[in-house]
Structures are given as C-alpha cells and as structure tokens.
Short mmCIF file of C-alpha atoms in Angstrom, two decimals:
data_model
loop_
_atom_site.label_atom_id
_atom_site.label_comp_id
_atom_site.label_asym_id
_atom_site.label_seq_id
_atom_site.Cartn_x
_atom_site.Cartn_y
_atom_site.Cartn_z
CA UNK J 1 101.89 -51.03 132.36
CA UNK J 2 105.16 -49.86 133.91
CA UNK J 3 105.80 -50.97 137.42
CA UNK J 4 107.24 -48.69 140.11
CA UNK J 5 110.57 -50.56 139.91
CA UNK J 6 110.76 -49.96 136.15
CA UNK J 7 110.22 -46.25 136.64
CA UNK J 8 112.85 -46.16 139.37
CA UNK J 9 115.73 -47.51 137.22
CA UNK J 10 115.94 -44.46 134.86
CA UNK J 11 116.00 -42.19 137.91
CA UNK J 12 118.86 -44.13 139.43
CA UNK J 13 120.67 -44.13 136.09
CA UNK J 14 120.30 -40.36 135.75
CA UNK J 15 121.51 -39.86 139.30
CA UNK J 16 124.52 -42.09 138.63
CA UNK J 17 125.37 -40.20 135.44
CA UNK J 18 124.97 -36.91 137.26
CA UNK J 19 127.31 -38.14 140.00
CA UNK J 20 129.82 -39.31 137.40
CA UNK J 21 129.70 -35.95 135.66
CA UNK J 22 130.18 -34.13 138.95
CA UNK J 23 133.16 -36.37 139.79
CA UNK J 24 134.69 -35.82 136.35
CA UNK J 25 134.12 -32.08 136.64
CA UNK J 26 135.74 -32.04 140.06
CA UNK J 27 138.70 -34.04 138.75
CA UNK J 28 139.05 -31.71 135.77
CA UNK J 29 138.98 -28.62 138.01
CA UNK J 30 141.57 -30.22 140.28
CA UNK J 31 143.88 -30.88 137.33
CA UNK J 32 143.38 -27.33 136.05
CA UNK J 33 144.24 -26.07 139.54
CA UNK J 34 147.43 -28.15 139.54
CA UNK J 35 148.39 -26.89 136.08
CA UNK J 36 147.84 -23.30 137.22
CA UNK J 37 149.99 -24.00 140.28
CA UNK J 38 152.80 -25.39 138.15
CA UNK J 39 152.60 -22.45 135.75
CA UNK J 40 152.61 -19.88 138.57
CA UNK J 41 155.65 -21.40 140.26
CA UNK J 42 157.49 -21.90 136.95
CA UNK J 43 156.92 -18.22 136.11
CA UNK J 44 158.00 -17.14 139.59
CA UNK J 45 161.12 -19.32 139.35
CA UNK J 46 162.09 -17.82 135.98
CA UNK J 47 161.68 -14.28 137.31
CA UNK J 48 163.08 -14.88 140.81
CA UNK J 49 166.08 -12.90 141.98
CA UNK J 50 165.61 -13.93 145.61
CA UNK J 51 165.28 -17.57 146.71
CA UNK J 52 163.56 -16.67 149.99
CA UNK J 53 160.71 -14.85 148.24
CA UNK J 54 160.31 -17.71 145.77
CA UNK J 55 160.16 -20.31 148.57
CA UNK J 56 157.60 -18.27 150.49
CA UNK J 57 155.43 -17.85 147.39
CA UNK J 58 155.69 -21.56 146.48
CA UNK J 59 154.84 -22.71 150.01
CA UNK J 60 151.75 -20.48 150.20
CA UNK J 61 150.46 -21.55 146.78
CA UNK J 62 151.06 -25.27 147.36
CA UNK J 63 149.23 -25.25 150.71
CA UNK J 64 146.35 -23.25 149.24
CA UNK J 65 145.87 -25.59 146.26
CA UNK J 66 146.47 -28.86 148.16
CA UNK J 67 144.44 -27.64 151.16
CA UNK J 68 147.30 -28.54 153.48
CA UNK J 69 147.25 -26.86 156.86
CA UNK J 70 150.94 -26.62 157.65
CA UNK J 71 154.04 -26.19 155.53
CA UNK J 72 157.65 -25.32 156.26
CA UNK J 73 160.87 -24.73 154.35
CA UNK J 74 164.14 -26.29 155.50
CA UNK J 75 167.54 -25.34 154.07
CA UNK J 76 170.85 -27.14 154.28
CA UNK J 77 173.51 -25.38 156.37
CA UNK J 78 177.03 -26.00 155.07
CA UNK J 79 178.59 -24.41 158.15
CA UNK J 80 176.66 -26.69 160.56
CA UNK J 81 176.46 -29.64 158.13
CA UNK J 82 172.77 -30.27 158.78
CA UNK J 83 169.25 -29.46 157.64
CA UNK J 84 167.84 -26.47 159.51
CA UNK J 85 164.34 -25.03 159.69
CA UNK J 86 163.74 -21.53 158.34
CA UNK J 87 161.26 -18.83 159.35
CA UNK J 88 159.27 -19.57 156.18
CA UNK J 89 155.97 -21.15 157.31
CA UNK J 90 152.39 -21.65 156.22
CA UNK J 91 150.03 -22.38 159.13
CA UNK J 92 146.23 -22.52 159.09
CA UNK J 93 144.06 -21.17 161.87
CA UNK J 94 143.44 -24.64 163.29
CA UNK J 95 144.76 -24.91 166.83
CA UNK J 96 146.16 -28.42 166.41
CA UNK J 97 148.45 -27.24 163.59
CA UNK J 98 149.58 -24.24 165.61
CA UNK J 99 150.58 -26.68 168.37
CA UNK J 100 152.37 -28.86 165.81
CA UNK J 101 154.36 -25.86 164.59
CA UNK J 102 155.50 -25.10 168.13
CA UNK J 103 156.66 -28.70 168.63
CA UNK J 104 158.48 -28.74 165.28
CA UNK J 105 160.31 -25.55 166.25
CA UNK J 106 161.32 -27.14 169.56
CA UNK J 107 162.39 -30.35 167.81
CA UNK J 108 160.13 -32.52 169.97
CA UNK J 109 158.80 -34.84 167.23
CA UNK J 110 160.69 -38.14 166.81
CA UNK J 111 162.89 -38.27 163.73
CA UNK J 112 161.04 -41.24 162.24
CA UNK J 113 157.84 -39.19 162.10
CA UNK J 114 159.48 -36.00 160.88
CA UNK J 115 159.52 -36.39 157.08
CA UNK J 116 162.01 -33.54 156.45
CA UNK J 117 164.68 -35.20 158.60
CA UNK J 118 164.03 -38.55 156.97
CA UNK J 119 164.63 -37.00 153.54
CA UNK J 120 168.21 -36.32 154.66
CA UNK J 121 168.74 -39.94 155.68
CA UNK J 122 166.94 -41.64 152.80
CA UNK J 123 167.69 -39.18 150.02
CA UNK J 124 164.19 -39.23 148.55
CA UNK J 125 160.70 -37.80 149.06
CA UNK J 126 158.95 -39.11 152.20
CA UNK J 127 155.20 -39.78 152.46
CA UNK J 128 153.62 -40.59 155.84
CA UNK J 129 150.01 -41.74 156.04
CA UNK J 130 150.01 -43.66 159.29
CA UNK J 131 151.15 -41.24 161.97
CA UNK J 132 150.75 -43.34 165.14
CA UNK J 133 148.08 -42.62 167.70
CA UNK J 134 150.60 -42.28 170.50
CA UNK J 135 151.81 -39.08 168.85
CA UNK J 136 148.29 -37.69 168.88
CA UNK J 137 148.45 -35.44 171.84
CA UNK J 138 145.15 -33.84 172.76
CA UNK J 139 146.16 -30.42 171.43
CA UNK J 140 146.86 -31.66 167.88
CA UNK J 141 144.67 -34.65 167.34
CA UNK J 142 143.47 -35.26 163.79
CA UNK J 143 146.78 -34.68 161.97
CA UNK J 144 146.88 -37.75 159.76
CA UNK J 145 149.45 -37.37 156.97
CA UNK J 146 152.72 -35.67 156.13
CA UNK J 147 154.88 -35.25 153.06
CA UNK J 148 158.36 -33.89 152.40
CA UNK J 149 160.00 -33.34 149.01
CA UNK J 150 163.73 -32.57 148.55
CA UNK J 151 165.29 -29.75 146.55
CA UNK J 152 168.42 -30.97 144.80
CA UNK J 153 171.15 -29.09 142.98
CA UNK J 154 172.72 -31.86 140.95
CA UNK J 155 173.43 -34.43 143.70
CA UNK J 156 173.55 -31.95 146.55
CA UNK J 157 170.60 -31.48 148.92
CA UNK J 158 169.95 -27.76 149.41
CA UNK J 159 166.48 -27.78 150.95
CA UNK J 160 163.25 -29.60 151.82
CA UNK J 161 159.57 -28.62 151.60
CA UNK J 162 157.56 -30.26 154.40
CA UNK J 163 153.76 -30.46 154.75
CA UNK J 164 151.23 -31.81 157.27
CA UNK J 165 147.50 -32.38 156.73
CA UNK J 166 144.41 -33.68 158.49
CA UNK J 167 143.45 -35.53 155.31
CA UNK J 168 144.34 -39.23 155.41
CA UNK J 169 146.30 -39.12 152.14
CA UNK J 170 147.15 -37.01 149.10
CA UNK J 171 146.54 -38.03 145.51
CA UNK J 172 149.44 -39.20 143.39
CA UNK J 173 149.14 -36.41 140.79
CA UNK J 174 149.63 -33.77 143.48
CA UNK J 175 152.75 -35.50 144.79
CA UNK J 176 154.06 -35.79 141.24
CA UNK J 177 153.47 -32.08 140.78
CA UNK J 178 155.46 -31.41 143.96
CA UNK J 179 158.42 -33.29 142.51
CA UNK J 180 158.27 -31.05 139.44
CA UNK J 181 158.00 -27.95 141.64
CA UNK J 182 161.11 -29.07 143.54
CA UNK J 183 162.95 -29.27 140.22
CA UNK J 184 161.83 -25.75 139.29
CA UNK J 185 163.03 -24.34 142.61
CA UNK J 186 166.31 -26.23 142.35
CA UNK J 187 167.09 -24.42 139.08
CA UNK J 188 166.86 -21.10 140.92
CA UNK J 189 169.22 -22.40 143.61
CA UNK J 190 171.58 -23.67 140.92
CA UNK J 191 171.51 -20.30 139.19
CA UNK J 192 172.19 -18.48 142.45
CA UNK J 193 175.03 -20.85 143.33
CA UNK J 194 176.54 -20.34 139.87
CA UNK J 195 176.20 -16.56 140.25
CA UNK J 196 177.85 -16.70 143.67
CA UNK J 197 180.67 -18.89 142.36
CA UNK J 198 181.16 -16.53 139.44
CA UNK J 199 181.19 -13.54 141.78
CA UNK J 200 183.75 -15.25 144.03
CA UNK J 201 185.89 -16.15 141.02
CA UNK J 202 185.82 -12.56 139.83
CA UNK J 203 186.73 -11.30 143.28
CA UNK J 204 189.63 -13.75 143.42
CA UNK J 205 190.81 -12.65 139.97
CA UNK J 206 190.53 -9.00 140.96
CA UNK J 207 192.46 -9.65 144.15
CA UNK J 208 195.13 -11.51 142.20
CA UNK J 209 195.24 -8.75 139.59
CA UNK J 210 195.59 -6.14 142.34
CA UNK J 211 198.51 -8.03 143.89
CA UNK J 212 200.14 -8.37 140.48
CA UNK J 213 199.68 -4.65 139.80
CA UNK J 214 201.18 -3.81 143.18
CA UNK J 215 204.13 -6.14 142.60
CA UNK J 216 204.60 -4.66 139.12
CA UNK J 217 204.59 -1.10 140.47
CA UNK J 218 207.11 -2.00 143.15
CA UNK J 219 209.32 -3.65 140.55
CA UNK J 220 208.98 -0.65 138.26
CA UNK J 221 209.97 1.67 141.09
CA UNK J 222 213.03 -0.45 141.87
CA UNK J 223 214.12 -0.66 138.22
CA UNK J 224 213.46 3.05 137.67
CA UNK J 225 215.66 3.97 140.63
CA UNK J 226 218.40 1.58 139.54
CA UNK J 227 218.36 3.03 136.01
CA UNK J 228 218.22 6.61 137.25
CA UNK J 229 220.80 6.26 140.00
CA UNK J 230 223.26 3.78 138.50
CA UNK J 231 223.10 4.08 134.73
CA UNK J 232 222.15 7.75 134.86
CA UNK J 233 225.11 8.61 137.05
CA UNK J 234 227.53 6.64 134.89
CA UNK J 235 226.34 8.45 131.77
CA UNK J 236 226.57 11.78 133.55
CA UNK J 237 230.19 11.07 134.57
CA UNK J 238 230.96 10.02 130.98
CA UNK J 239 229.39 13.26 129.72
CA UNK J 240 231.52 15.33 132.10
CA UNK J 241 234.71 13.54 131.03
CA UNK J 242 233.91 14.05 127.35
CA UNK J 243 233.16 17.71 127.97
CA UNK J 244 236.46 18.19 129.83
CA UNK J 245 238.32 16.42 127.04
CA UNK J 246 236.77 18.64 124.40
CA UNK J 247 237.59 21.73 126.45
CA UNK J 248 241.25 20.68 126.64
CA UNK J 249 241.86 20.48 122.92
CA UNK J 250 245.49 21.33 123.38
CA UNK J 251 245.93 17.73 124.50
CA UNK J 252 244.88 16.60 121.03
CA UNK J 253 247.05 17.50 118.03
CA UNK J 254 245.30 19.80 115.58
CA UNK J 255 245.92 17.32 112.81
CA UNK J 256 243.59 14.77 114.45
CA UNK J 257 240.36 16.37 113.21
CA UNK J 258 238.71 12.97 112.88
CA UNK J 259 239.28 12.33 116.58
CA UNK J 260 237.68 15.68 117.44
CA UNK J 261 234.65 14.79 115.33
CA UNK J 262 234.40 11.44 117.10
CA UNK J 263 234.48 13.20 120.46
CA UNK J 264 231.65 15.49 119.36
CA UNK J 265 229.63 12.49 118.14
CA UNK J 266 230.28 10.62 121.39
CA UNK J 267 229.06 13.66 123.33
CA UNK J 268 225.84 13.78 121.28
CA UNK J 269 225.26 10.06 121.75
CA UNK J 270 225.82 10.46 125.47
CA UNK J 271 223.23 13.26 125.58
CA UNK J 272 220.79 11.00 123.72
CA UNK J 273 221.49 8.12 126.11
CA UNK J 274 220.93 10.36 129.15
CA UNK J 275 217.62 11.53 127.70
CA UNK J 276 216.62 7.91 126.96
CA UNK J 277 217.48 6.86 130.52
CA UNK J 278 215.42 9.73 131.93
CA UNK J 279 212.48 8.87 129.66
CA UNK J 280 212.58 5.14 130.47
CA UNK J 281 212.89 5.77 134.20
CA UNK J 282 210.03 8.25 134.08
CA UNK J 283 207.77 5.86 132.15
CA UNK J 284 208.57 3.09 134.58
CA UNK J 285 207.78 5.27 137.56
CA UNK J 286 207.66 9.08 137.43
CA UNK J 287 209.44 10.18 140.58
CA UNK J 288 207.49 13.44 140.42
CA UNK J 289 204.42 11.39 141.36
CA UNK J 290 206.06 10.43 144.65
CA UNK J 291 207.73 13.76 145.24
CA UNK J 292 205.07 16.31 144.26
CA UNK J 293 201.78 14.39 143.84
CA UNK J 294 199.22 13.36 141.25
CA UNK J 295 198.26 16.76 139.81
CA UNK J 296 201.83 17.83 139.17
CA UNK J 297 202.61 14.42 137.70
CA UNK J 298 199.72 14.66 135.23
CA UNK J 299 200.61 18.23 134.23
CA UNK J 300 204.23 17.26 133.67
CA UNK J 301 203.34 14.17 131.62
CA UNK J 302 200.84 16.15 129.52
CA UNK J 303 203.53 18.72 128.65
CA UNK J 304 206.03 15.99 127.83
CA UNK J 305 203.43 14.17 125.67
CA UNK J 306 202.64 17.38 123.78
CA UNK J 307 206.34 18.03 123.21
CA UNK J 308 206.97 14.49 121.89
CA UNK J 309 203.86 14.06 119.71
CA UNK J 310 202.77 17.56 118.76
CA UNK J 311 199.24 16.80 120.03
CA UNK J 312 197.91 19.76 122.03
CA UNK J 313 197.09 18.83 125.64
CA UNK J 314 194.69 20.97 127.67
CA UNK J 315 194.67 20.15 131.38
CA UNK J 316 191.80 21.47 133.50
CA UNK J 317 192.23 20.98 137.24
CA UNK J 318 188.91 21.18 139.08
CA UNK J 319 190.71 21.41 142.41
CA UNK J 320 193.86 23.07 143.66
CA UNK J 321 194.85 20.10 145.77
CA UNK J 322 194.19 16.42 145.33
CA UNK J 323 195.62 13.86 147.71
CA UNK J 324 194.22 10.40 147.02
CA UNK J 325 195.91 7.39 148.58
CA UNK J 326 199.00 5.91 146.91
CA UNK J 327 197.19 3.12 145.04
CA UNK J 328 194.53 5.49 143.68
CA UNK J 329 197.16 7.99 142.57
CA UNK J 330 199.12 5.30 140.73
CA UNK J 331 195.95 3.91 139.12
CA UNK J 332 194.81 7.33 137.86
CA UNK J 333 198.25 8.15 136.54
CA UNK J 334 198.63 4.80 134.76
CA UNK J 335 195.17 5.19 133.20
CA UNK J 336 196.20 8.65 132.06
CA UNK J 337 199.43 7.29 130.57
CA UNK J 338 197.67 4.41 128.78
CA UNK J 339 194.99 6.69 127.37
CA UNK J 340 197.52 9.15 125.95
CA UNK J 341 199.45 6.22 124.45
CA UNK J 342 196.26 5.08 122.70
CA UNK J 343 195.61 8.62 121.49
CA UNK J 344 199.08 8.83 119.96
CA UNK J 345 198.85 5.40 118.32
CA UNK J 346 195.28 5.21 117.05
CA UNK J 347 193.18 8.35 117.32
CA UNK J 348 194.73 10.72 114.72
CA UNK J 349 193.74 13.48 117.12
CA UNK J 350 195.05 17.03 117.20
CA UNK J 351 193.85 17.95 120.70
CA UNK J 352 193.35 16.15 124.01
CA UNK J 353 191.38 17.68 126.89
CA UNK J 354 191.98 16.40 130.40
CA UNK J 355 189.78 17.18 133.41
CA UNK J 356 190.61 15.91 136.88
CA UNK J 357 189.07 16.65 140.26
CA UNK J 358 186.96 15.28 143.07
CA UNK J 359 183.34 15.09 144.20
CA UNK J 360 181.89 14.50 147.63
CA UNK J 361 182.68 10.80 147.61
CA UNK J 362 184.87 10.14 144.59
CA UNK J 363 187.77 11.24 142.41
CA UNK J 364 187.16 11.67 138.69
CA UNK J 365 189.18 12.04 135.53
CA UNK J 366 187.99 12.52 131.95
CA UNK J 367 190.16 12.44 128.84
CA UNK J 368 188.60 13.49 125.53
CA UNK J 369 190.26 13.67 122.11
CA UNK J 370 189.02 14.98 118.77
CA UNK J 371 190.22 12.03 116.73
CA UNK J 372 188.47 9.41 114.61
CA UNK J 373 186.66 7.82 117.57
CA UNK J 374 187.04 4.27 118.84
CA UNK J 375 184.69 1.73 117.24
CA UNK J 376 182.25 -0.32 119.30
CA UNK J 377 183.82 -3.63 118.32
CA UNK J 378 187.20 -2.36 119.51
CA UNK J 379 185.79 -1.70 122.98
CA UNK J 380 185.04 -5.40 123.48
CA UNK J 381 188.05 -6.76 121.60
CA UNK J 382 190.00 -9.14 123.85
CA UNK J 383 193.18 -7.98 122.13
CA UNK J 384 192.68 -4.41 123.37
CA UNK J 385 194.95 -4.99 126.34
CA UNK J 386 195.26 -1.29 127.14
CA UNK J 387 191.50 -0.90 127.55
CA UNK J 388 191.34 -4.08 129.60
CA UNK J 389 194.09 -2.72 131.83
CA UNK J 390 192.17 0.53 132.36
CA UNK J 391 189.02 -1.34 133.37
CA UNK J 392 190.92 -3.70 135.68
CA UNK J 393 192.63 -0.86 137.52
CA UNK J 394 189.33 0.91 138.10
CA UNK J 395 187.44 -2.23 139.18
CA UNK J 396 190.20 -3.14 141.64
CA UNK J 397 189.49 0.12 143.46
CA UNK J 398 185.70 -0.22 143.36
CA UNK J 399 185.30 2.45 140.69
CA UNK J 400 183.72 2.73 137.25
CA UNK J 401 185.17 3.40 133.81
CA UNK J 402 183.27 4.44 130.69
CA UNK J 403 184.85 4.54 127.25
CA UNK J 404 182.70 6.16 124.57
CA UNK J 405 183.61 6.62 120.92
CA UNK J 406 181.79 8.65 118.28
CA UNK J 407 182.88 8.21 114.70
CA UNK J 408 184.68 11.29 113.45
CA UNK J 409 184.21 13.10 116.77
CA UNK J 410 186.71 11.42 119.06
CA UNK J 411 186.79 9.27 122.17
CA UNK J 412 185.94 9.98 125.80
CA UNK J 413 187.44 8.05 128.73
CA UNK J 414 185.64 8.79 132.01
CA UNK J 415 186.89 7.32 135.30
CA UNK J 416 185.42 7.56 138.81
CA UNK J 417 187.11 6.04 141.85
CA UNK J 418 185.53 6.31 145.31
CA UNK J 419 187.36 7.83 148.22
CA UNK J 420 188.66 5.23 150.67
CA UNK J 421 188.57 2.83 147.72
CA UNK J 422 190.25 0.00 149.64
CA UNK J 423 187.49 0.03 152.26
CA UNK J 424 184.80 0.05 149.55
CA UNK J 425 186.34 -2.94 147.76
CA UNK J 426 186.60 -4.95 151.00
CA UNK J 427 182.94 -4.35 151.69
#
C-alpha cells in the first residue's frame, strides 16, 4: 500500500518539471525578445538617414525590452571637448526616476556614480550594481543599478547610452546585446562622418576650382588685351606701311615684278595674322561680353561659329534683356563656347538650336544639335574634359547641368543657374 509520502513525491516532481519548463519558456521568450530587438535596431541603422531619430528609436526599444525606467543619450562635443547630455530621453512614470532625470540634467550626481561620465574616463562600458544608500534621497529611493555603453567610431568616442533601473542587476546576455547595438549605431555615425567629410572635400574642391577659374579668366583677359592692343596694333601699323608701299609703286622699278609679288604676299599674310590675332583674343576673352553683355556675346559667337564651320546656328532669346552677374555671364558663355566646340568636333550636326532666358529664380540655356548623339559611356568618361568643365562651372554657381544624347537624334545640353548664385553657394 502506498504511503502518503510516496504519493507526494510524484506531485513534487511534476511541480518541479512544470517550474523548469516555465523557466525555460521564459528564458526562450527573453532571448527571442533580444533577437527581435537586435534585428529592429540593425534594420533601423541600415535605413537611417538621421542619427537623432535612430538614437531615439534605439533608446525607446532598449528600455521597453529591458524594462529599464530611465535612459538617456549623450553625445561628444568637439567644440567643448566633453560629453554632453542630449534632449533624447526615456523616462517611466515612476516619480523617483522623474526626480533622477531632473538631478542628471542639473549635474548633481557625483561623477563616480554617473556611468556615462565614467565611460569617458575609463574608455569602456560601466556597470553599477551597488549605488550607495547615501545617494538614496527620499524622492528617488529604490534605484539600484545603472549601465552605460559607449558608441565608438574607430577609436573615437562619439556618444554614450546610459540607463538606470530599480532592478538589482541586468543579465549578461542583455549587456552583451547592448554592446552589439552600440556597434550598429556607431556604423551610422561613421557613415555620417564619412558623408560629411566627403561633402566638405567636395566643397573645398569646388572652392578651389572656382578660384582657379577666376584666376584663369583674369589671366585670359590680360593676355587677350595684350594681344589685341600690342600685337594687334603692330600688325595694323605693318599693314598700313605695306599698303602705302604698294600704293607708291613708282618707288619700285617696274622690272622688279618679283618684289611686287612679295609685297602682295606680305600684305595677305598680314591680313591673315590680324584675323588670327582677333580670333585668339576673342576666344581668350570676347571683349563684346564686357562691352555689350551676354546676349550680344552669344549672338556674335553663334554667327562667327556658323561662318567658320558651316553649321547653321539658330539663337532664340526668351528675353530682351539679361543681366546676370559677371561670374554667371562668363560661366554661361564658356559653357556655350565649349558646347559649340564639341558640336564641331564630334556631333556631325548640320544645325544647332540655342535658347537662353530666365525664370523667376534662375537663368537657363539649352543647346540642341541634330547630330549623331553623345553615347552614355562618353558622358561619364573621365577623359571628357570639356563635359567635366561644363559641370564644374555650373556646380560652382549652385546650378544644374543635364547632358542628354539620343543616338541618331542629337545631343541636348541644358543648364540652369540660380539668380544670386554666389549667395546660394555660400548657403
């Protein structure tokens, strides 16, 4: 016959197994919760375009999963060379944690019991489980543990996540997960720092390119004037002397026919040299651009291009007056020159249509030819220095340039430059 004690053992055994199963189930659910947390933050980090939103999301999710009552984000300030608290908080409704937040904001907690500040000194995650009783003011009694994990970009501290809890301790797997989360967030910071550095490098290159363009234009103007004024005048004087000598043939014996032919040839060569000087000076810096303005300069150059190449140029002015600033005028004219040069060299076009005008906030110019059309690979070819120059000039002034080619149907160059372009670039 079974005794009462014998019947009791199976009951105890079943209760123990049930307790074990419940503990294992709870542990499994906790691990699943941690995995979900890691996946959510990893996804958010991959998609993040704003570090503040990512930090806010991560802080909320960590506190919800870990059941921590207070969390805060600190970021490193390069200008002040210190770790500074941010407005990114998670605070439960418990009054003692609200009081703790107020004291953290006022900086009234000793450094040795502020884990975020200790991270800066010790360079590693800080875990506090023995917050002393003398810190337990009546209004926030029961706060037992704290944890802070750093966010590193390479060997540089960029931020700290800090947490406080009324639980005596946190399990090791949760703290390990926090280290992984810090690594995920650090990748976003690293990406943003790289993007900022790249942006700054581009701005520096654009600024340098702008200064080089300005120096080049000033040098071109100086050389153009020297050629026009000095060499041009000398050739003109030589032409006058040759003309006077030919007109006074009585000074040359009639038997010297060879000398007369040489004079005629010298006169023709002088005419050619004068034309070459005018062309070179104009290409270096068309004085008409300074004297009469952009529209007249473009019309003149289009007529000259048509005369030299035989390619028909149709100029459509969408305004009767256009007075952009000096740098914008030069940029538009140089883009126009470079585009026509490309048309003559590569397009096999018969006609070029040019439209130029202005909108409410920008100047525009489009140049379309009916040639073979630029190929896509040519648009990104690093050897296409002319196209690179067009893009650089437009970017320097805060504008946009589109170059579109259609096989057998020609190429379109479309440029837009904002008014007050210098102010737009500085912003």
